[in-house]
mmCIF file of C-alpha atoms in Angstrom:
data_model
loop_
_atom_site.group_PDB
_atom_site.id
_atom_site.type_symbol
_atom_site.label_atom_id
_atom_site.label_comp_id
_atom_site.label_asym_id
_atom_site.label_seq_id
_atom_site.Cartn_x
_atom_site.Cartn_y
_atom_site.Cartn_z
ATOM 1 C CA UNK A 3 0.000 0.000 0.000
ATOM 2 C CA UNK A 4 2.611 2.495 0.767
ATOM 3 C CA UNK A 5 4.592 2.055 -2.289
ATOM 4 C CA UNK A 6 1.091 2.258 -4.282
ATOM 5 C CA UNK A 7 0.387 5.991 -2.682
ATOM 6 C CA UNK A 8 3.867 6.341 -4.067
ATOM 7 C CA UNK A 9 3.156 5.855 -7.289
ATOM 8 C CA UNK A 10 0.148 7.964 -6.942
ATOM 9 C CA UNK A 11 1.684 10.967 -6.164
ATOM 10 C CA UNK A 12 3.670 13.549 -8.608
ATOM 11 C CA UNK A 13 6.641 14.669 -7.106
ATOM 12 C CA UNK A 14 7.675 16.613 -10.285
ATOM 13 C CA UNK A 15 4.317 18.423 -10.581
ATOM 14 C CA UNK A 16 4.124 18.899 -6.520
ATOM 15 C CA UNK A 17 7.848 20.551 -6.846
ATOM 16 C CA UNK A 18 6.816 23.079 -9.426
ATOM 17 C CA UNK A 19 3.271 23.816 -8.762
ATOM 18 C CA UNK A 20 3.534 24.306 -4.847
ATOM 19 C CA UNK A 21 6.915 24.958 -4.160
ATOM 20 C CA UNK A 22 7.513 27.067 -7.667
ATOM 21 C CA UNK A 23 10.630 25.463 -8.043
ATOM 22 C CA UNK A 24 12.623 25.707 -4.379
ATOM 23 C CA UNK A 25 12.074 22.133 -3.866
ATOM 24 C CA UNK A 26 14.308 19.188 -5.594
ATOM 25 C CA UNK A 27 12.587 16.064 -6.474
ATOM 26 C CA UNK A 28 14.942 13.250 -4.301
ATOM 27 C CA UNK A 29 14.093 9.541 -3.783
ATOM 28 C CA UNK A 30 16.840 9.953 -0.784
ATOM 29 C CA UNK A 31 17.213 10.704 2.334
ATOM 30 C CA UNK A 32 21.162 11.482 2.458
ATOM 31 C CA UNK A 33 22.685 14.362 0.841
ATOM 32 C CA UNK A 34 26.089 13.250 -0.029
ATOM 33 C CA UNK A 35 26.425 11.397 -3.115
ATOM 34 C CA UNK A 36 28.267 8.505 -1.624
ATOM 35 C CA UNK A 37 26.088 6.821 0.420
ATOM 36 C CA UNK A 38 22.768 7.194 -1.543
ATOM 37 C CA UNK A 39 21.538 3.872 -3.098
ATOM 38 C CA UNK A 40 20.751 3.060 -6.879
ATOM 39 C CA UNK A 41 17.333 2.004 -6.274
ATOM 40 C CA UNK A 42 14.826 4.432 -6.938
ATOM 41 C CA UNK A 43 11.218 5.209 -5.750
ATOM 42 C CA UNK A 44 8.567 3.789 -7.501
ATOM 43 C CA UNK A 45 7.904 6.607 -10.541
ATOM 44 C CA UNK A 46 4.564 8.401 -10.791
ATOM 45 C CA UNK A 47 1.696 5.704 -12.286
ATOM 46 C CA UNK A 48 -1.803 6.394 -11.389
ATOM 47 C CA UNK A 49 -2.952 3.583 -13.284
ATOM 48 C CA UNK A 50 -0.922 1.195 -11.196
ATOM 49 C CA UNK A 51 -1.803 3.103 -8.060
ATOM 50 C CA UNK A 52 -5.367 2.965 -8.964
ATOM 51 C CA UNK A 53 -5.299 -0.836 -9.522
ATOM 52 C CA UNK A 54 -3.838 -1.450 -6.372
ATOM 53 C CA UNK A 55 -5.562 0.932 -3.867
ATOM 54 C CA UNK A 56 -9.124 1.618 -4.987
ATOM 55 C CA UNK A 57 -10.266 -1.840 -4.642
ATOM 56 C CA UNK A 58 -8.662 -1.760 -1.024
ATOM 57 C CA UNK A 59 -11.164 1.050 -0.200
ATOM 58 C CA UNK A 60 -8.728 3.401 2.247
ATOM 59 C CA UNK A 61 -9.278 6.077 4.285
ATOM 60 C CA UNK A 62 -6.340 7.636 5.843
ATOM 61 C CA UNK A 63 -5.874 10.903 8.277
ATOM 62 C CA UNK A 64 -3.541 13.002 6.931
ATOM 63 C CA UNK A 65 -1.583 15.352 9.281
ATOM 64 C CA UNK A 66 -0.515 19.156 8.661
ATOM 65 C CA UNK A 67 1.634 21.935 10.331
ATOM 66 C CA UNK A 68 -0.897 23.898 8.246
ATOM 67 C CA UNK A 69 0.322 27.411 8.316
ATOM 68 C CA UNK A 70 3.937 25.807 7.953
ATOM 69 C CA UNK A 71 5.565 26.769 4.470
ATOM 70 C CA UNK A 72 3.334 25.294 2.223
ATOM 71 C CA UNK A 73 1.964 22.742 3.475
ATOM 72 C CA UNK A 74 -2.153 23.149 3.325
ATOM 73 C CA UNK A 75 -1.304 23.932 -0.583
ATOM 74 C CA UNK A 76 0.660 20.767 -0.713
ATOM 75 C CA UNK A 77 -1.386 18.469 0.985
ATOM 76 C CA UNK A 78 -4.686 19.455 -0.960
ATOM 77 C CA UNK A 79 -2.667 18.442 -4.378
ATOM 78 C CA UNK A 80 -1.362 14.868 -2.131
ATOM 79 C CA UNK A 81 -4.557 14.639 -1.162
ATOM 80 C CA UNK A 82 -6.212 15.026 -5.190
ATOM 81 C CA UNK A 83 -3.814 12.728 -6.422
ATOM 82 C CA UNK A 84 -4.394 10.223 -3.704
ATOM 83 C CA UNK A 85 -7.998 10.403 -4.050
ATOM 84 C CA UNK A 86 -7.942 9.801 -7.732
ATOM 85 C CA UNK A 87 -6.344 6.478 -7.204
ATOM 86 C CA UNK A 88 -9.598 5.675 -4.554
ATOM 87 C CA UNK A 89 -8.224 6.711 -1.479
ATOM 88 C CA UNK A 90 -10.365 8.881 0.464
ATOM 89 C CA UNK A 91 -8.404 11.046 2.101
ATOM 90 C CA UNK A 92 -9.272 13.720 5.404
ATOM 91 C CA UNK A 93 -6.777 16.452 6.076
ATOM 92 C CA UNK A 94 -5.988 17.335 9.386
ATOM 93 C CA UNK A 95 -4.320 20.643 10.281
ATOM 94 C CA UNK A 96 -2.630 21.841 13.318
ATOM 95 C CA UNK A 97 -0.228 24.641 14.947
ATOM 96 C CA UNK A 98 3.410 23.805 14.652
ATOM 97 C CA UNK A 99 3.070 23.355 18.393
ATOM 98 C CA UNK A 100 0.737 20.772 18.322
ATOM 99 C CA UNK A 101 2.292 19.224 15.744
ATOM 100 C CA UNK A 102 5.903 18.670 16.476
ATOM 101 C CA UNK A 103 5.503 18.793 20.047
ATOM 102 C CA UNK A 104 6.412 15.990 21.981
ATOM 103 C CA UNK A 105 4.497 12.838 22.777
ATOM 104 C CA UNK A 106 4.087 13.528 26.442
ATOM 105 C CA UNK A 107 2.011 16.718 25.483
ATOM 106 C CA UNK A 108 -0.341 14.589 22.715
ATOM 107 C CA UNK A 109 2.306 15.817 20.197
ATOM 108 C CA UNK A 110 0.790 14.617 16.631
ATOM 109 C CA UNK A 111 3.672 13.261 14.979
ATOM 110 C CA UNK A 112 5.476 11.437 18.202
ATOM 111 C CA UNK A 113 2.129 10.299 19.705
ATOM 112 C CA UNK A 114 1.271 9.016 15.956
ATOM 113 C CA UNK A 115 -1.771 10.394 15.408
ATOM 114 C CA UNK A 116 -1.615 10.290 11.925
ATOM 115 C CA UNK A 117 -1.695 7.707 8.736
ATOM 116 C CA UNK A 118 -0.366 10.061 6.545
ATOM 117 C CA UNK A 119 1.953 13.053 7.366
ATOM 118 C CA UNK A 120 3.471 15.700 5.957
ATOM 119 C CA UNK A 121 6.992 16.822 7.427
ATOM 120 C CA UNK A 122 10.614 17.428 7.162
ATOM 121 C CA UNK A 123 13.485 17.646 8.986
ATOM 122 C CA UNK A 124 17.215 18.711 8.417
ATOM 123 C CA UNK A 125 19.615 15.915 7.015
ATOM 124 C CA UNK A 126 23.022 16.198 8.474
ATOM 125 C CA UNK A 127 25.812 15.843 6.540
ATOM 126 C CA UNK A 128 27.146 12.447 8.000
ATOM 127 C CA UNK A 129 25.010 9.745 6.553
ATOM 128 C CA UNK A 130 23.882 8.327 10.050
ATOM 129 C CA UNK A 131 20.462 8.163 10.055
ATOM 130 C CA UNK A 132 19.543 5.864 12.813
ATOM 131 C CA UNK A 133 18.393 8.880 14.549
ATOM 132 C CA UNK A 134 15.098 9.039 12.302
ATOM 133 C CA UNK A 135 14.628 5.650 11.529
ATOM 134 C CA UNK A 136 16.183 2.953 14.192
ATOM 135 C CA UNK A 137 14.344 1.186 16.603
ATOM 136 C CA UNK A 138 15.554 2.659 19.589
ATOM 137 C CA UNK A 139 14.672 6.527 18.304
ATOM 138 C CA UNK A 140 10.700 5.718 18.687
ATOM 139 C CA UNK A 141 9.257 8.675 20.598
ATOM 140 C CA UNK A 142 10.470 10.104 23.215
ATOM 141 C CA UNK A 143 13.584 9.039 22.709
ATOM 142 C CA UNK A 144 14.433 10.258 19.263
ATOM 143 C CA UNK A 145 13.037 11.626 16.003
ATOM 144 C CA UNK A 146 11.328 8.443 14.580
ATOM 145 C CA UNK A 147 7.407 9.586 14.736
ATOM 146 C CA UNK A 148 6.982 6.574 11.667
ATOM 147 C CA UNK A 149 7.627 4.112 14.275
ATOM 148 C CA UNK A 150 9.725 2.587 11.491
ATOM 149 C CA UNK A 151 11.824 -0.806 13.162
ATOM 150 C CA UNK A 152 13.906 -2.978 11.275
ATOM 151 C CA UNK A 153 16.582 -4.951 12.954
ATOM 152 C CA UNK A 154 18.412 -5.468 9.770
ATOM 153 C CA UNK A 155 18.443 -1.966 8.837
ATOM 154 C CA UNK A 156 19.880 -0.866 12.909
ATOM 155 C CA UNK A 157 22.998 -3.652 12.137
ATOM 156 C CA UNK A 158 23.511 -1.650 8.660
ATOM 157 C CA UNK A 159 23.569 1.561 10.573
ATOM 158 C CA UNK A 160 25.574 0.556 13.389
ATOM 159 C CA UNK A 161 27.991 -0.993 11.055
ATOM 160 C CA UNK A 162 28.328 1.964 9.439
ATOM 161 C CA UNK A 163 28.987 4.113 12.621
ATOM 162 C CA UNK A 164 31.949 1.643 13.587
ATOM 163 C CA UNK A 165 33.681 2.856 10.297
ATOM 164 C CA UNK A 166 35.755 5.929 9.160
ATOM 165 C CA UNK A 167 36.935 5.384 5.681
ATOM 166 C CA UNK A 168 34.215 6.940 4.008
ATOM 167 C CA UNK A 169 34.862 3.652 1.181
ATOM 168 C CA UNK A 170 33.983 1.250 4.127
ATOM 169 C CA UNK A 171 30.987 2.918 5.342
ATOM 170 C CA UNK A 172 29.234 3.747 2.190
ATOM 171 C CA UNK A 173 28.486 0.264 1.337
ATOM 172 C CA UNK A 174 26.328 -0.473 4.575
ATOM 173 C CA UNK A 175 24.799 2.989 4.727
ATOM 174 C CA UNK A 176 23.500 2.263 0.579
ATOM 175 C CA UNK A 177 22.014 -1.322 2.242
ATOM 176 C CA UNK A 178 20.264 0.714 4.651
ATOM 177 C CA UNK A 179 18.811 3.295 2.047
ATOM 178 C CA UNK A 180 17.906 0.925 -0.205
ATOM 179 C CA UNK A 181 15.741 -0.920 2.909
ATOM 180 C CA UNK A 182 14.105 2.312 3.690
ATOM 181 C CA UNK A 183 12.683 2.225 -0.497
ATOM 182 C CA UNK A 184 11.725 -1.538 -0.112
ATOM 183 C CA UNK A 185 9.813 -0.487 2.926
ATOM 184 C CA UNK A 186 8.806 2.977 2.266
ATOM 185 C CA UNK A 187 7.925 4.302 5.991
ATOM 186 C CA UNK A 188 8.767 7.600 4.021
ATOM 187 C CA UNK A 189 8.239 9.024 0.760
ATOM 188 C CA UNK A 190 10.953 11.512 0.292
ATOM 189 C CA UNK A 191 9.557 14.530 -1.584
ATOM 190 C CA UNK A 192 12.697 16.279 -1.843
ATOM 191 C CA UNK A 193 15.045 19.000 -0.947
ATOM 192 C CA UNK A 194 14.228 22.336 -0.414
ATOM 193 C CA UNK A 195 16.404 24.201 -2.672
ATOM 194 C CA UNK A 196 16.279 28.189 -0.111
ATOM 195 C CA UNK A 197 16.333 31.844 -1.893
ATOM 196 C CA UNK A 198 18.329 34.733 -0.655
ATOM 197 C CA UNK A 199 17.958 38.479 -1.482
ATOM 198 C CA UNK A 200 21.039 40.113 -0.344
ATOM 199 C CA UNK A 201 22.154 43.437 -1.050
ATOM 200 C CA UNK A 202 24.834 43.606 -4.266
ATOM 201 C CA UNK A 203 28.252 44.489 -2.164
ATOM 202 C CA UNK A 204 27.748 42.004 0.327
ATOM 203 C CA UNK A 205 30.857 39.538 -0.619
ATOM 204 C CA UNK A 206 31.446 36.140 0.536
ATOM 205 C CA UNK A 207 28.252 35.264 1.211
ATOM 206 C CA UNK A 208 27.962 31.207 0.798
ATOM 207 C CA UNK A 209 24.839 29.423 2.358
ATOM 208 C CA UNK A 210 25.853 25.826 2.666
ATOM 209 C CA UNK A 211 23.804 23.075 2.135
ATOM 210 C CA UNK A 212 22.759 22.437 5.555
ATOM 211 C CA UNK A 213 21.128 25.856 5.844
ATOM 212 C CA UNK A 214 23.350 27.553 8.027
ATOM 213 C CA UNK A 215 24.099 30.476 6.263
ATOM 214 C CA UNK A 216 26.382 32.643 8.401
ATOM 215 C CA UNK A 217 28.973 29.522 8.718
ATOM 216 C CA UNK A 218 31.084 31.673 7.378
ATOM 217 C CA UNK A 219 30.322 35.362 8.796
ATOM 218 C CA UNK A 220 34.358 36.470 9.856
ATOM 219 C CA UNK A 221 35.073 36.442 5.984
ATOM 220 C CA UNK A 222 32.030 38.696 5.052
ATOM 221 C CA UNK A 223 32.711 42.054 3.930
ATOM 222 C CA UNK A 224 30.710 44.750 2.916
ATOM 223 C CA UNK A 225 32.306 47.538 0.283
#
């Protein structure tokens, strides 16, 4: 089922017609090159996602931040698509407060109040990632609000962590991406590509890709 509402959803068309562009279609979850798998998400096929899922008759919750970037727009083009394949789908919004916040406080995302969700988070350069997606990061004690838990996928991970040569590492973090596809506890929309407007003799200005942008404020000069 959750590879079928994969199918059933345009990435491409969600990228430029709700984000305009400042969103880049991924089927990963880690940005450096080296460690992302060579398996891909299913592509976009509403004919296969219809065969699959309207005969299944679903109804799913689907779980907003709305006044969060863009996500009421995006979820009522999720929710179209979706709903064209013969899922009924009911969006659900909420404050940012309500939901992030933690499970102890009826948090959405960590108390799993949800079937479907839309929300992000910011990928850090190493390619650990059992922070979001291993067993022992189920709410509270981490970030892993799918309640995603695969023991093969935590040895890949921790095998990874033991390692240093980037060369060694890579080939246990690209079995664990490629699990997370198979599986699909996420559908990876993309990343969000950010805009700046600075002024014209503001030099040495370099946002880096993990969105801190003033990494490098002692070698900014203004003329």
């Amino acid at each position: 089922v959750r590879r079928a509402i994969a199918t059933a959803i345009d990435r491409t068309k969600l990228a430029s017609a709700v984000y305009r562009g400042t969103l880049v279609p991924s089927d990963t979850v880690q940005l450096d090159p080296r460690y992302r798998t060579n398996s891909r998400l299913p592509r976009y096929d509403p004919k296969t996602a219809t065969a699959v899922l309207r005969a299944k008759h679903i109804t799913v919750d689907f779980a907003i931040a709305g006044a969060w970037r863009n996500s009421a727009s995006a979820a009522v083009q999720i929710a179209s698509q979706l709903e064209a394949a013969g899922v009924t789908v009911n969006i659900h919004s909420y404050t940012q407060a309500e939901f992030w916040g933690p499970k102890d406080r009826g948090g959405i995302l960590e108390s799993a109040r949800y079937d479907l969700a839309l929300t992000s988070w910011s990928p850090a350069l190493d390619p650990d990632r059992s922070y979001l997606f291993g067993c022992a990061a189920t709410p509270p004690g981490g970030g892993n609000s799918m309640f995603f838990c695969d023991h093969v996928y935590d040895a890949d991970e921790a095998a990874g962590a033991r390692e240093y040569d980037p060369s060694r590492r890579a080939p246990y973090y690209r079995a664990a991406a490629k699990l997370l596809l198979t599986a699909s506890p996420v559908l990876p929309l993309g990343f969000e590509r950010r805009t700046y407007v600075v002024l014209s003799r503001l030099e040495g200005f370099k946002p880096n890709p993990l969105g801190r942008e003033y990494w490098n404020a002692w070698k900014i000069a203004r003329r």
